[in-house]
PDB file of C-alpha atoms in Angstrom:
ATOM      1  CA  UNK A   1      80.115  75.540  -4.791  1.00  0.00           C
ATOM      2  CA  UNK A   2      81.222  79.284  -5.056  1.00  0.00           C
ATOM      3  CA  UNK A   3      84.395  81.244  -4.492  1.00  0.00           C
ATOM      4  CA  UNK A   4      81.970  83.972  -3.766  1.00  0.00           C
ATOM      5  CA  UNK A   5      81.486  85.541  -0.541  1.00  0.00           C
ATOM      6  CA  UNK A   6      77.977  86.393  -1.484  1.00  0.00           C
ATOM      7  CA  UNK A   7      76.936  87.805   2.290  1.00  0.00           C
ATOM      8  CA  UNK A   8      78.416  91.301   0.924  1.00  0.00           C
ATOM      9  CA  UNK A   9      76.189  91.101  -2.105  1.00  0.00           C
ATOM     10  CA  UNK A  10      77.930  91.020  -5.249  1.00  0.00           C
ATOM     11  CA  UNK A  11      80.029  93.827  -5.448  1.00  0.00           C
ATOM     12  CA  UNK A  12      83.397  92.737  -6.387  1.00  0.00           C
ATOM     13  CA  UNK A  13      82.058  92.370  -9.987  1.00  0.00           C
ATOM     14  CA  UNK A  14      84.081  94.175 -12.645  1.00  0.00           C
ATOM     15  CA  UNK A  15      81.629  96.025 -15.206  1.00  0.00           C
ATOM     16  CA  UNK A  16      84.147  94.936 -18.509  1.00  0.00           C
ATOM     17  CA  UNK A  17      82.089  93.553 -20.467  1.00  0.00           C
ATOM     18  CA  UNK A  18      82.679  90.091 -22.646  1.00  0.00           C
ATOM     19  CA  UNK A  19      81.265  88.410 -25.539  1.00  0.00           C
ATOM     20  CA  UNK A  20      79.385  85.426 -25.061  1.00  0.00           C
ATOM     21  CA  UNK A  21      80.373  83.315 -28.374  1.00  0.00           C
ATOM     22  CA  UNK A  22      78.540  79.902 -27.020  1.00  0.00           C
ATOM     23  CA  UNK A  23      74.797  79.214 -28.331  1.00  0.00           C
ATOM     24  CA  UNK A  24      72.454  80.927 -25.363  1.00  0.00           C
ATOM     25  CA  UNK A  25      70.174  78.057 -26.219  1.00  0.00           C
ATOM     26  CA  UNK A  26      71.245  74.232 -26.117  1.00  0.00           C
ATOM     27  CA  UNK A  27      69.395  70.880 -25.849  1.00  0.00           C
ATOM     28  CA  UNK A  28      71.596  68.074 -24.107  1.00  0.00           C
ATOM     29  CA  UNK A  29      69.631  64.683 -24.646  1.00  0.00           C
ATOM     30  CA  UNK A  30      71.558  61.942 -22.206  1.00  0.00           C
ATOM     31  CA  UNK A  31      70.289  58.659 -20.231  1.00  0.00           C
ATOM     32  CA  UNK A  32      70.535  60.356 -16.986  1.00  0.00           C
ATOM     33  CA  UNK A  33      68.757  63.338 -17.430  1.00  0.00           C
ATOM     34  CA  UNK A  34      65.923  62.549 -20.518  1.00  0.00           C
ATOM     35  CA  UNK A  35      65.811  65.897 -22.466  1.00  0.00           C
ATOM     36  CA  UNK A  36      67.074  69.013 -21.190  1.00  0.00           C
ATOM     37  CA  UNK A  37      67.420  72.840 -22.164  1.00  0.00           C
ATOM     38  CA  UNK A  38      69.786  74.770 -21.204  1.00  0.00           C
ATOM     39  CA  UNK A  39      70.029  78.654 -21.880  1.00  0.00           C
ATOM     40  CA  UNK A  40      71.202  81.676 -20.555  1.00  0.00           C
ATOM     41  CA  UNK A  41      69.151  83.518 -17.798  1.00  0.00           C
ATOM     42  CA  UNK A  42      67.351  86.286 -17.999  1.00  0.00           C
ATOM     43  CA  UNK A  43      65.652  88.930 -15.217  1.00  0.00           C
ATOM     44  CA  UNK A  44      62.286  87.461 -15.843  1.00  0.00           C
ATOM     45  CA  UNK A  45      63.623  83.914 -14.651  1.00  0.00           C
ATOM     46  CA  UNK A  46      64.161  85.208 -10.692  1.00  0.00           C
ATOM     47  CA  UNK A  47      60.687  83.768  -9.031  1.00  0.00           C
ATOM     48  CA  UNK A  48      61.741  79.754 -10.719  1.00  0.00           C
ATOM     49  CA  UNK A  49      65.174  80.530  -9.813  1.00  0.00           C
ATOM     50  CA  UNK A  50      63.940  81.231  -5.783  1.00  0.00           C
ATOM     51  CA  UNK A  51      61.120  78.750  -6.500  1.00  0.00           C
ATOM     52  CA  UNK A  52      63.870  75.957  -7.037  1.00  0.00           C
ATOM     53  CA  UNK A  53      66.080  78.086  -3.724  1.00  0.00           C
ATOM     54  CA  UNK A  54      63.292  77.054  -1.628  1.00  0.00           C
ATOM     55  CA  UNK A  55      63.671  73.121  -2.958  1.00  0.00           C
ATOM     56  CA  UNK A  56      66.984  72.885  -2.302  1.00  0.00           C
ATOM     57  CA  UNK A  57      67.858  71.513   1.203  1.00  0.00           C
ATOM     58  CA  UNK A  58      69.682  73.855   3.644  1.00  0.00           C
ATOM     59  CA  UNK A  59      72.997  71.979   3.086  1.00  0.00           C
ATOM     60  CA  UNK A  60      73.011  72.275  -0.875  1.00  0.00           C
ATOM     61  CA  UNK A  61      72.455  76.118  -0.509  1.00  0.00           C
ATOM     62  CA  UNK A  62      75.210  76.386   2.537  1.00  0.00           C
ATOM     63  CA  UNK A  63      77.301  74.617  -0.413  1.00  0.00           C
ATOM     64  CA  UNK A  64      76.695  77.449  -2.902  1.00  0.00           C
ATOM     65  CA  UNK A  65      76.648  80.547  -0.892  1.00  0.00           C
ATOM     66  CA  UNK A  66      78.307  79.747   2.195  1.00  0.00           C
ATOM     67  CA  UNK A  67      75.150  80.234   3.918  1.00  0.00           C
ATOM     68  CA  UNK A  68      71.896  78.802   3.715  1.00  0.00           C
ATOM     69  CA  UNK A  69      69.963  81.379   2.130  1.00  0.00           C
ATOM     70  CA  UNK A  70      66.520  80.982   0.417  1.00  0.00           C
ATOM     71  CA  UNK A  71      66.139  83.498  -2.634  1.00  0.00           C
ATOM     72  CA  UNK A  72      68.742  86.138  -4.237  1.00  0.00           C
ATOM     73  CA  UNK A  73      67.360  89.090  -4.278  1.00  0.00           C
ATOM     74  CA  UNK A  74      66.239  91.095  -7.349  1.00  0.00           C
ATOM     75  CA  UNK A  75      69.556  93.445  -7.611  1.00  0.00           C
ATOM     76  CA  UNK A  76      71.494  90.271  -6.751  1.00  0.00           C
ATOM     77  CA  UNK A  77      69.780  88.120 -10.070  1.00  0.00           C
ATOM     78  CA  UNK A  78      70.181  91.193 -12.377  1.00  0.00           C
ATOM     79  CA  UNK A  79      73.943  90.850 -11.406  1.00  0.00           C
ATOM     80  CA  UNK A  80      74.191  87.098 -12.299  1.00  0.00           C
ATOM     81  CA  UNK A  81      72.257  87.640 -15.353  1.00  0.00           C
ATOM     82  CA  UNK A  82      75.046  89.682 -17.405  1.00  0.00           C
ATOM     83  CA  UNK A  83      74.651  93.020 -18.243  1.00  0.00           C
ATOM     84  CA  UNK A  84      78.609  93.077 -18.650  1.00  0.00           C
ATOM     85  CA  UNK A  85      79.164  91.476 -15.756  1.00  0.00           C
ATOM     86  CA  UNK A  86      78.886  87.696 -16.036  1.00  0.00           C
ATOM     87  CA  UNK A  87      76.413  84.801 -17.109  1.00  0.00           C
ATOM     88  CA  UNK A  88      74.042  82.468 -15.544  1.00  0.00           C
ATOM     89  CA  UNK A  89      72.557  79.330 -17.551  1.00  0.00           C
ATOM     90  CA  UNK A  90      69.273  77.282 -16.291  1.00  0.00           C
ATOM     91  CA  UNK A  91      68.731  73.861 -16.948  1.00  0.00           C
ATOM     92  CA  UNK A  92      64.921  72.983 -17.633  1.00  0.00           C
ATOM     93  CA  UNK A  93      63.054  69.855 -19.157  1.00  0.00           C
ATOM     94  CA  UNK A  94      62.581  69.863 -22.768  1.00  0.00           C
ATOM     95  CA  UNK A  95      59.049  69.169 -21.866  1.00  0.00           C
ATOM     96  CA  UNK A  96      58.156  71.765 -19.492  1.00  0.00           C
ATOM     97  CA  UNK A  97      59.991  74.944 -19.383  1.00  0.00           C
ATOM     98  CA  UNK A  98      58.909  76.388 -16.803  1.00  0.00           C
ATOM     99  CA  UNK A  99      60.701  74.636 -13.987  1.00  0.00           C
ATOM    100  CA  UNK A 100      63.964  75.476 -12.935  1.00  0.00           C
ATOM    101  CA  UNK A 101      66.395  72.610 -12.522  1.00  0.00           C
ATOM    102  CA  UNK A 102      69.499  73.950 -11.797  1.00  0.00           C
ATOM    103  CA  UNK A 103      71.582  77.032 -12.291  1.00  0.00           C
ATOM    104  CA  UNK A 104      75.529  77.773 -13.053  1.00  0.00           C
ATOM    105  CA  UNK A 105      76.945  80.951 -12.707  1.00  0.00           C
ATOM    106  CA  UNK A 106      80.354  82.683 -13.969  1.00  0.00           C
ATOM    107  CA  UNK A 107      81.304  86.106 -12.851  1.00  0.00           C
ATOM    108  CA  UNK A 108      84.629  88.155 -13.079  1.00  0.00           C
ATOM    109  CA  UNK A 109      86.213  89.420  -9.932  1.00  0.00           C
ATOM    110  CA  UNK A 110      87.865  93.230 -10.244  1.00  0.00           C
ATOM    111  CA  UNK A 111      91.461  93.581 -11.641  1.00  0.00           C
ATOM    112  CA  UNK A 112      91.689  89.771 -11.819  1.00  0.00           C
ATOM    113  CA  UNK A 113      91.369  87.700 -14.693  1.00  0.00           C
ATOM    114  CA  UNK A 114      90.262  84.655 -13.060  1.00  0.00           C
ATOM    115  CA  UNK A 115      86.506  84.402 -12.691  1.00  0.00           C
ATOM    116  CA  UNK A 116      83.887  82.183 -10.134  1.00  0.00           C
ATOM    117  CA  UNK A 117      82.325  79.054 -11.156  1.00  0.00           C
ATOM    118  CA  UNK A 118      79.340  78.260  -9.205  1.00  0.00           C
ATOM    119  CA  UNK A 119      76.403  75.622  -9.359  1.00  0.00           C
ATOM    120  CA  UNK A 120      73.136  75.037  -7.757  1.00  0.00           C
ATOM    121  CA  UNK A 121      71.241  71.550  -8.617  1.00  0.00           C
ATOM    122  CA  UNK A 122      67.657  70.931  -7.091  1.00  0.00           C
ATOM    123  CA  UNK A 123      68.051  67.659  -5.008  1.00  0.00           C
ATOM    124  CA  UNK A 124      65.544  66.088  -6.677  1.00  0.00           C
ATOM    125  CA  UNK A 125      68.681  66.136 -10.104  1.00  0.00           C
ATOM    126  CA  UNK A 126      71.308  65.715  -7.607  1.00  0.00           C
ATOM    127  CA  UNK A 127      73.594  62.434  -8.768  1.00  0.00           C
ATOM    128  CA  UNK A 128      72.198  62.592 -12.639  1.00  0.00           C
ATOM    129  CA  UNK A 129      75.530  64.084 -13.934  1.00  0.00           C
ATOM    130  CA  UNK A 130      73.094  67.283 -14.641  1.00  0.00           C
ATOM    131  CA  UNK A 131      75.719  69.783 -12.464  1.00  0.00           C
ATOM    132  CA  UNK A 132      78.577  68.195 -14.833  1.00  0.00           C
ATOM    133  CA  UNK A 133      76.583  68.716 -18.247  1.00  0.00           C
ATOM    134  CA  UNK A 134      76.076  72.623 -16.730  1.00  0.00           C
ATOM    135  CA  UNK A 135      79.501  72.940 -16.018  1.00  0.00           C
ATOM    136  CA  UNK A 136      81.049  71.650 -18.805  1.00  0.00           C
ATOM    137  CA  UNK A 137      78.461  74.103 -21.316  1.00  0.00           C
ATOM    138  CA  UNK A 138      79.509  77.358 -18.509  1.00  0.00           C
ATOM    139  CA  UNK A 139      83.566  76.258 -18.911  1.00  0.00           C
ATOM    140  CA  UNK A 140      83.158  75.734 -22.766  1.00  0.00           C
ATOM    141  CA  UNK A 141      81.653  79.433 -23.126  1.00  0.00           C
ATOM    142  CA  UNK A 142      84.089  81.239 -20.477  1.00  0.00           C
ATOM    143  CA  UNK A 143      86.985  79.531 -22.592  1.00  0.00           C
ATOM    144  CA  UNK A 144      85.477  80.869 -25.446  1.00  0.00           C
ATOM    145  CA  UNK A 145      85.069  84.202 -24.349  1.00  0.00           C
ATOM    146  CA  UNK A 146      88.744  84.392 -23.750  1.00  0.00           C
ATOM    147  CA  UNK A 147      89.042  84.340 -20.073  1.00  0.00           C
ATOM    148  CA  UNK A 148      91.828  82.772 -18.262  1.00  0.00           C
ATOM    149  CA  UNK A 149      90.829  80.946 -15.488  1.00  0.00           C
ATOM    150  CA  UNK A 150      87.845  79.890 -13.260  1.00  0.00           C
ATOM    151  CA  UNK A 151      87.700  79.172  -9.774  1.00  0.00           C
ATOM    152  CA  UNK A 152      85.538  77.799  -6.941  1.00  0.00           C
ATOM    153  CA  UNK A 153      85.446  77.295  -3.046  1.00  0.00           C
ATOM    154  CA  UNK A 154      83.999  74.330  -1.668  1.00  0.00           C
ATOM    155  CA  UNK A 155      84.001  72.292   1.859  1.00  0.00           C
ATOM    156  CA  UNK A 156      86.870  69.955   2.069  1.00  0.00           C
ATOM    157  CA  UNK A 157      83.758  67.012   2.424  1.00  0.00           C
ATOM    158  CA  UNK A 158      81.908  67.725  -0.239  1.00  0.00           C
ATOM    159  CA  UNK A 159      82.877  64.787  -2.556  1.00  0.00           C
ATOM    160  CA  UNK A 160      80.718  65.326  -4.998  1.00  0.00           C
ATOM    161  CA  UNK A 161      81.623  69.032  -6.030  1.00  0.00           C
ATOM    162  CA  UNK A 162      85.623  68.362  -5.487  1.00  0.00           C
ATOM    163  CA  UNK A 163      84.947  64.799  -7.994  1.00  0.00           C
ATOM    164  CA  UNK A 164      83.074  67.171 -10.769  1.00  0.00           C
ATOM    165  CA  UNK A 165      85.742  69.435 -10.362  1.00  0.00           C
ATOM    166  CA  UNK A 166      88.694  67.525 -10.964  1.00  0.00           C
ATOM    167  CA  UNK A 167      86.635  65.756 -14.142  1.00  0.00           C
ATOM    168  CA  UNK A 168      86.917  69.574 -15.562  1.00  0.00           C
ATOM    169  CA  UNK A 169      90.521  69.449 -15.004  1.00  0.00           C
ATOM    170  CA  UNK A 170      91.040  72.072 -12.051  1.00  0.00           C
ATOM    171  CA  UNK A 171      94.011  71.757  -9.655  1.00  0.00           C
ATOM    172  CA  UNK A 172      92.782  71.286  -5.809  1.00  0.00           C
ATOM    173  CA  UNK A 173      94.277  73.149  -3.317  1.00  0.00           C
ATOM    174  CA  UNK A 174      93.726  72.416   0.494  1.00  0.00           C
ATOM    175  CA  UNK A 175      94.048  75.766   1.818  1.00  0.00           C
ATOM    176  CA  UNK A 176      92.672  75.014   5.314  1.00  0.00           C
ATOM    177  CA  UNK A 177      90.697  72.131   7.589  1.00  0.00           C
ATOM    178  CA  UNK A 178      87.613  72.825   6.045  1.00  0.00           C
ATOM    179  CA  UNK A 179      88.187  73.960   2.652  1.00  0.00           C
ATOM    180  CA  UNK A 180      89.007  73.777  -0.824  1.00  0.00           C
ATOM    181  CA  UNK A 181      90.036  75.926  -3.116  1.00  0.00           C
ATOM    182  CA  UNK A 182      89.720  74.893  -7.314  1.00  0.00           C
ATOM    183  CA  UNK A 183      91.344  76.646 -10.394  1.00  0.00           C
ATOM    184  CA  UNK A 184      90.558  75.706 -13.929  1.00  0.00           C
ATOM    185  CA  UNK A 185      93.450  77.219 -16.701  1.00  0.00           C
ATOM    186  CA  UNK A 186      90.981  77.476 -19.581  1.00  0.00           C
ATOM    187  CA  UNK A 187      94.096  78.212 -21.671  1.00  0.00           C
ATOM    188  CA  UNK A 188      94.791  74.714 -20.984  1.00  0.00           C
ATOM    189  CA  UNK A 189      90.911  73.060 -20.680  1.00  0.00           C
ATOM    190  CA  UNK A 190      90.047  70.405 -23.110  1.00  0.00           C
ATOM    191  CA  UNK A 191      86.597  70.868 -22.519  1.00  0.00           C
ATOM    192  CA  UNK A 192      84.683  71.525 -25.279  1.00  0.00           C
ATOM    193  CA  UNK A 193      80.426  71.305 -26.272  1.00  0.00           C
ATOM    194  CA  UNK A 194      80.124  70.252 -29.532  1.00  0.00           C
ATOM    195  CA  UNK A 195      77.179  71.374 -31.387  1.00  0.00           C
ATOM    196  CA  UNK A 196      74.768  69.262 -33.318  1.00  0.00           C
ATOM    197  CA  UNK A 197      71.464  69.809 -34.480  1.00  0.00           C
ATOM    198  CA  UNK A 198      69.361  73.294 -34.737  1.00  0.00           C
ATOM    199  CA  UNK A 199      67.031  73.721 -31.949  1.00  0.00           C
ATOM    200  CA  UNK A 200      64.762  76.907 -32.902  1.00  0.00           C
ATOM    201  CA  UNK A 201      67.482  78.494 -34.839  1.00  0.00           C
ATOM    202  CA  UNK A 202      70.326  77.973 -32.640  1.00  0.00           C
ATOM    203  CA  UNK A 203      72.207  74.886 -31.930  1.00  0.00           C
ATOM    204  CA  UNK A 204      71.162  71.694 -30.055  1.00  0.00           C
ATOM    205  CA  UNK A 205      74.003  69.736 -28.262  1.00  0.00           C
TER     206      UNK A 205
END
């Protein structure tokens, strides 16, 4: 899901830059998911990020881009990784960190103080409540960044998006046949990622 027109590239990105106050490094340890890491992304992370592109089925990457593309592109990932502009987190097993389980992006739009939520699960973690744990940590560290709102497009059938949504407490709009559009106040999100234990000296959840 993405409010993101991403066929234009990304270049309705505002370069003000924002501190990221969360922990770039969590552990989330829950029935559905066994172990998992999730931190923030970095340029070196592009080839598992495509690696898990190519995984996904046509439909799940139609549902994040609008299109059914197979791999960002190397200016695209440097975008999503920061550098002032936004974050990206990657969910990986405790146990083997070198595959890519899902991603969740945030990025500002220019003059607007409402930025894009967007997710991308590998099918194979679809339906383990892993795009919700992502979500929640990428809400919890917008909030605490101090930015306003978040938003995301998604197809008026996609269920499971618009449910995950509303379970982060964003108002649902119906703007046409075949869409929907989500805003989350952060202002008013209760939200929150409570640390609890060190994980390699930051902070496990």
């Amino acid at each position: 899901m993405s409010l993101l027109d991403t066929r234009n590239g990304f270049g309705l990105l505002t370069r003000k830059p924002l501190p990221l106050r969360e922990h770039r490094r969590v552990s989330v340890d829950r029935t559905e998911t066994g172990a998992i890491v999730i931190e923030q992304a970095t340029v070196g992370d592009l080839s598992e990020v495509n690696a898990m592109h190519r995984r996904c089925s046509p439909a799940s990457r139609r549902a994040r881009y609008h299109q059914s593309r197979e791999s960002l592109k190397p200016g695209e990932w440097r975008t999503l990784c920061g550098h002032g502009t936004g974050w990206t987190w990657l969910a990986r097993q405790a146990a083997n960190d070198g595959r890519v389980l899902g991603m969740v992006s945030v990025l500002p739009y220019s003059d607007r103080s409402s930025w894009d939520l967007s997710i991308l699960i590998d099918d194979a973690w679809q339906g383990r409540r892993l795009g919700t744990i992502m979500a929640r940590h990428a809400v919890a560290s917008t909030q605490a960044a101090g930015v306003d709102s978040l938003e995301a497009l998604v197809e008026r059938d996609n269920v499971r998006s618009l449910r995950l949504l509303r379970r982060l407490g964003a108002a649902i709009r119906f703007s046409d046949a075949s869409t929907a559009e989500a805003h989350i106040r952060l202002h008013q999100s209760t939200v929150t990622f409570a640390p609890t234990l060190a994980l390699n000296g930051e902070m496990q959840h």
